[in-house]
CSV table of C-alpha atoms in Angstrom, one decimal:
chain,number,residue,atom,x,y,z
X,1,MET,CA,145.4,372.0,189.6
X,2,ASN,CA,147.4,371.0,192.6
X,3,PRO,CA,146.0,368.0,194.3
X,4,GLU,CA,148.1,367.4,197.6
X,5,ILE,CA,147.7,364.0,199.5
X,6,ILE,CA,145.8,363.4,202.3
X,7,ASP,CA,145.3,360.0,204.9
X,8,THR,CA,141.5,358.9,205.4
X,9,GLY,CA,139.7,357.9,208.4
X,10,ASP,CA,141.3,353.9,207.3
X,11,GLY,CA,144.4,354.3,206.5
X,12,SER,CA,144.2,354.7,203.5
X,13,HIS,CA,145.6,357.7,201.3
X,14,SER,CA,142.9,360.3,199.0
X,15,LEU,CA,143.3,363.6,197.7
X,16,PHE,CA,142.5,367.3,198.6
X,17,LEU,CA,141.8,369.8,195.9
X,18,PRO,CA,142.9,373.1,197.3
X,19,GLU,CA,141.4,375.4,194.1
X,20,LEU,CA,138.1,373.3,194.4
X,21,ASN,CA,138.1,372.9,198.0
X,22,GLU,CA,137.7,369.5,197.1
X,23,THR,CA,138.9,365.6,198.3
X,24,TYR,CA,138.5,362.3,195.7
X,25,HIS,CA,136.9,360.2,198.2
X,26,SER,CA,135.2,360.5,201.6
X,27,ARG,CA,137.8,361.5,204.5
X,28,LYS,CA,135.6,358.6,206.3
X,29,GLY,CA,138.3,356.0,204.4
X,30,ALA,CA,138.9,356.3,200.5
X,31,LEU,CA,139.6,352.4,200.4
X,32,THR,CA,136.1,351.8,202.7
X,33,GLU,CA,134.0,353.9,200.1
X,34,SER,CA,135.4,352.8,197.1
X,35,ILE,CA,134.6,348.6,197.9
X,36,TYR,CA,131.0,349.4,199.6
X,37,VAL,CA,129.5,351.6,196.7
X,38,TYR,CA,131.6,350.8,193.8
X,39,ILE,CA,132.3,346.5,194.5
X,40,THR,CA,129.7,345.5,196.8
X,41,GLN,CA,126.8,347.4,196.1
X,42,GLY,CA,128.0,348.0,192.1
X,43,LEU,CA,130.4,345.3,189.6
X,44,ALA,CA,129.5,342.4,192.8
X,45,LYS,CA,125.6,342.5,191.5
X,46,GLN,CA,126.5,341.3,187.8
X,47,GLN,CA,126.9,337.5,188.3
X,48,LYS,CA,128.2,337.4,185.2
X,49,PRO,CA,131.8,335.1,183.5
X,50,ASN,CA,132.3,338.6,181.1
X,51,LEU,CA,131.9,342.4,182.9
X,52,ALA,CA,132.1,345.3,181.3
X,53,VAL,CA,132.9,348.4,183.2
X,54,LEU,CA,132.8,352.0,182.6
X,55,GLU,CA,134.5,354.6,185.4
X,56,PHE,CA,133.9,357.9,185.1
X,57,GLY,CA,137.1,359.4,186.7
X,58,PHE,CA,139.7,357.5,186.6
X,59,GLY,CA,141.4,359.7,189.2
X,60,THR,CA,143.4,357.8,191.8
X,61,GLY,CA,143.0,354.5,189.5
X,62,LEU,CA,141.5,353.0,192.9
X,63,ASN,CA,138.5,351.8,191.6
X,64,ALA,CA,140.5,349.9,189.3
X,65,LEU,CA,143.0,348.4,191.6
X,66,LEU,CA,140.1,347.1,193.3
X,67,THR,CA,138.2,345.9,190.4
X,68,TRP,CA,141.2,343.8,188.3
X,69,GLN,CA,141.5,342.2,192.0
X,70,TYR,CA,138.2,341.5,192.3
X,71,ALA,CA,138.1,340.0,188.6
X,72,ILE,CA,141.2,337.5,189.9
X,73,GLU,CA,139.6,336.0,192.6
X,74,HIS,CA,136.3,335.5,190.9
X,75,GLN,CA,137.1,334.4,187.7
X,76,VAL,CA,135.7,336.7,185.7
X,77,LYS,CA,136.9,338.5,182.8
X,78,VAL,CA,136.6,342.1,183.0
X,79,ARG,CA,137.6,344.9,180.3
X,80,TYR,CA,137.6,348.7,182.3
X,81,TYR,CA,136.5,351.4,180.3
X,82,THR,CA,137.3,354.8,182.3
X,83,THR,CA,137.4,358.4,181.1
X,84,GLU,CA,139.8,360.8,182.9
X,85,LEU,CA,139.9,365.2,182.0
X,86,PHE,CA,142.5,365.8,184.3
X,87,PRO,CA,144.9,362.5,185.2
X,88,LEU,CA,147.1,362.8,187.6
X,89,GLU,CA,151.4,363.0,187.4
X,90,LEU,CA,152.8,359.7,187.5
X,91,ASP,CA,154.8,360.5,190.3
X,92,LEU,CA,151.9,361.5,192.0
X,93,ALA,CA,149.7,358.3,191.6
X,94,LEU,CA,153.0,356.0,192.5
X,95,ALA,CA,153.4,358.1,196.3
X,96,LEU,CA,149.6,357.0,197.0
X,97,ASN,CA,149.4,353.7,199.8
X,98,TYR,CA,147.0,352.0,197.3
X,99,GLY,CA,149.6,349.2,196.3
X,100,GLN,CA,150.7,348.0,199.5
X,101,GLU,CA,149.8,345.0,199.3
X,102,ASP,CA,149.6,345.0,195.6
X,103,GLN,CA,152.2,346.9,194.0
X,104,LYS,CA,153.2,345.4,191.0
X,105,ARG,CA,149.0,345.7,189.8
X,106,TYR,CA,148.6,349.4,190.8
X,107,ASP,CA,152.1,350.4,189.2
X,108,ALA,CA,150.8,348.4,185.8
X,109,LEU,CA,147.0,350.1,185.5
X,110,HIS,CA,148.6,354.3,186.1
X,111,GLU,CA,151.5,352.8,183.0
X,112,ALA,CA,149.4,352.0,181.2
X,113,SER,CA,149.3,354.0,177.5
X,114,TRP,CA,146.4,356.3,177.2
X,115,ASN,CA,143.8,355.9,174.4
X,116,GLU,CA,144.3,352.3,173.8
X,117,TRP,CA,143.4,348.6,175.1
X,118,VAL,CA,145.7,347.2,177.1
X,119,ASP,CA,145.6,343.6,178.3
X,120,LEU,CA,147.1,343.2,181.9
X,121,ASP,CA,146.3,339.9,182.3
X,122,SER,CA,144.0,337.2,181.3
X,123,ASN,CA,141.2,338.5,183.3
X,124,PHE,CA,141.5,342.7,183.0
X,125,SER,CA,141.5,344.2,180.2
X,126,ILE,CA,141.5,348.3,180.2
X,127,TYR,CA,141.1,351.7,177.9
X,128,LYS,CA,142.5,354.5,180.3
X,129,HIS,CA,140.0,357.6,177.8
X,130,HIS,CA,141.5,360.7,177.9
X,131,GLY,CA,138.6,363.3,178.2
X,132,ARG,CA,135.1,363.9,178.8
X,133,PHE,CA,132.6,361.0,179.9
X,134,LEU,CA,130.6,363.6,177.0
X,135,ASP,CA,133.0,362.2,174.1
X,136,HIS,CA,133.5,358.3,175.0
X,137,SER,CA,132.8,355.7,173.3
X,138,ALA,CA,132.7,352.4,175.4
X,139,GLU,CA,130.9,349.0,173.8
X,140,GLU,CA,128.1,348.2,176.2
X,141,VAL,CA,128.4,348.0,180.1
X,142,ASP,CA,127.0,346.2,182.5
X,143,VAL,CA,128.2,348.7,185.4
X,144,ILE,CA,129.0,352.8,185.0
X,145,TYR,CA,131.0,353.8,188.6
X,146,TYR,CA,129.7,357.3,188.1
X,147,ASP,CA,132.8,358.9,190.7
X,148,ALA,CA,132.6,362.2,189.6
X,149,PHE,CA,133.1,365.5,191.8
X,150,ALA,CA,130.1,366.1,194.4
X,151,PRO,CA,127.9,368.1,192.4
X,152,SER,CA,128.4,371.6,195.0
X,153,LYS,CA,131.4,371.6,192.8
X,154,GLN,CA,131.0,370.3,188.8
X,155,ALA,CA,126.5,371.0,188.4
X,156,GLU,CA,126.8,369.8,185.4
X,157,VAL,CA,128.3,366.4,185.7
X,158,TRP,CA,125.1,365.6,186.9
X,159,GLU,CA,122.7,367.2,184.5
X,160,LEU,CA,120.9,365.2,182.0
X,161,ASP,CA,123.1,365.4,178.9
X,162,TYR,CA,126.0,363.5,181.0
X,163,LEU,CA,123.4,361.2,182.0
X,164,GLN,CA,121.9,360.3,178.8
X,165,LYS,CA,125.6,359.2,178.0
X,166,ALA,CA,125.0,357.2,180.7
X,167,TRP,CA,121.8,355.8,180.1
X,168,GLU,CA,122.9,354.8,176.4
X,169,ALA,CA,126.0,352.7,177.6
X,170,LEU,CA,124.5,350.6,179.8
X,171,LYS,CA,123.6,347.4,178.9
X,172,PRO,CA,119.6,346.1,179.2
X,173,GLY,CA,119.8,345.2,183.1
X,174,GLY,CA,122.9,347.3,183.4
X,175,MET,CA,123.7,349.9,186.5
X,176,LEU,CA,125.0,353.2,187.7
X,177,VAL,CA,126.3,353.5,191.3
X,178,THR,CA,127.4,357.0,193.1
X,179,TYR,CA,128.4,358.2,196.3
X,180,CYS,CA,125.7,360.9,195.3
X,181,ALA,CA,122.4,361.0,196.6
X,182,GLN,CA,121.4,364.0,195.5
X,183,GLY,CA,117.3,364.9,195.1
X,184,GLN,CA,117.5,366.6,191.5
X,185,PHE,CA,119.8,363.9,190.6
X,186,LYS,CA,118.3,361.0,190.9
X,187,ARG,CA,115.4,363.2,189.4
X,188,ASN,CA,116.7,363.0,186.6
X,189,LEU,CA,117.6,359.6,186.3
X,190,LYS,CA,114.6,358.6,186.8
X,191,SER,CA,113.3,361.2,183.9
X,192,LEU,CA,115.8,358.6,181.5
X,193,GLY,CA,114.7,355.7,182.5
X,194,PHE,CA,116.2,354.8,184.9
X,195,GLU,CA,114.5,352.3,188.6
X,196,VAL,CA,116.4,354.3,191.0
X,197,GLU,CA,117.7,352.4,195.1
X,198,THR,CA,118.6,355.0,197.2
X,199,LEU,CA,120.9,352.7,199.4
X,200,ALA,CA,122.5,352.7,202.5
X,201,GLY,CA,126.0,354.7,202.1
X,202,PRO,CA,129.5,353.4,203.6
X,203,PRO,CA,130.4,355.8,206.8
X,204,GLY,CA,129.9,359.2,206.7
X,205,LYS,CA,127.2,359.3,204.1
X,206,GLN,CA,123.5,358.7,205.1
X,207,GLU,CA,123.0,357.2,201.3
X,208,MET,CA,124.0,356.3,197.9
X,209,VAL,CA,122.2,355.3,194.7
X,210,ARG,CA,122.1,353.1,192.4
X,211,ALA,CA,120.1,353.4,189.2
X,212,THR,CA,119.4,350.2,186.8
X,213,LYS,CA,117.9,350.3,183.0
X,214,PRO,CA,115.2,348.1,182.6
């Protein structure tokens, strides 16, 4: 795949995949979307001194950077496990403008080794799994960032076998958050036992989903 850098509505970059006719983030604002969906409606809802996060799709590293920044600002310790089947070329990743005010941390995320735990500071450790979400071996987590490509582009990852893997990875009280609010996806979540909330979406999207494991 050959992603191209694009500008989004809030000035932050995203990537466009011509092969899928798909962007990595909302064209209305990549940074705005990630903060709202994954931090505000996900991570920030878990008021704990130690948090474990599982991300489906490391992608540009934006969600990881925002989580690290949150960990420092709120003085919580985060263990961050992320899966990515198609890692970006390092030069492309570092050309994105997410690190303008935090370049050292952004660079460190992308330069961290794959398939091993790396302690980036006293608040944040990361494991970048190069492979499929179905093959991850993350510990039980408090939050899952389900940031796969849309069902219209990657239908299989929104189906029951993937969502069962997510269910098994969550602690009781753990949450899965995603920009997607497709009806079949929500029905799949409910069939597994999730308590599903349909929330107002970020700019450009009417709705998003937060699903909690009782």
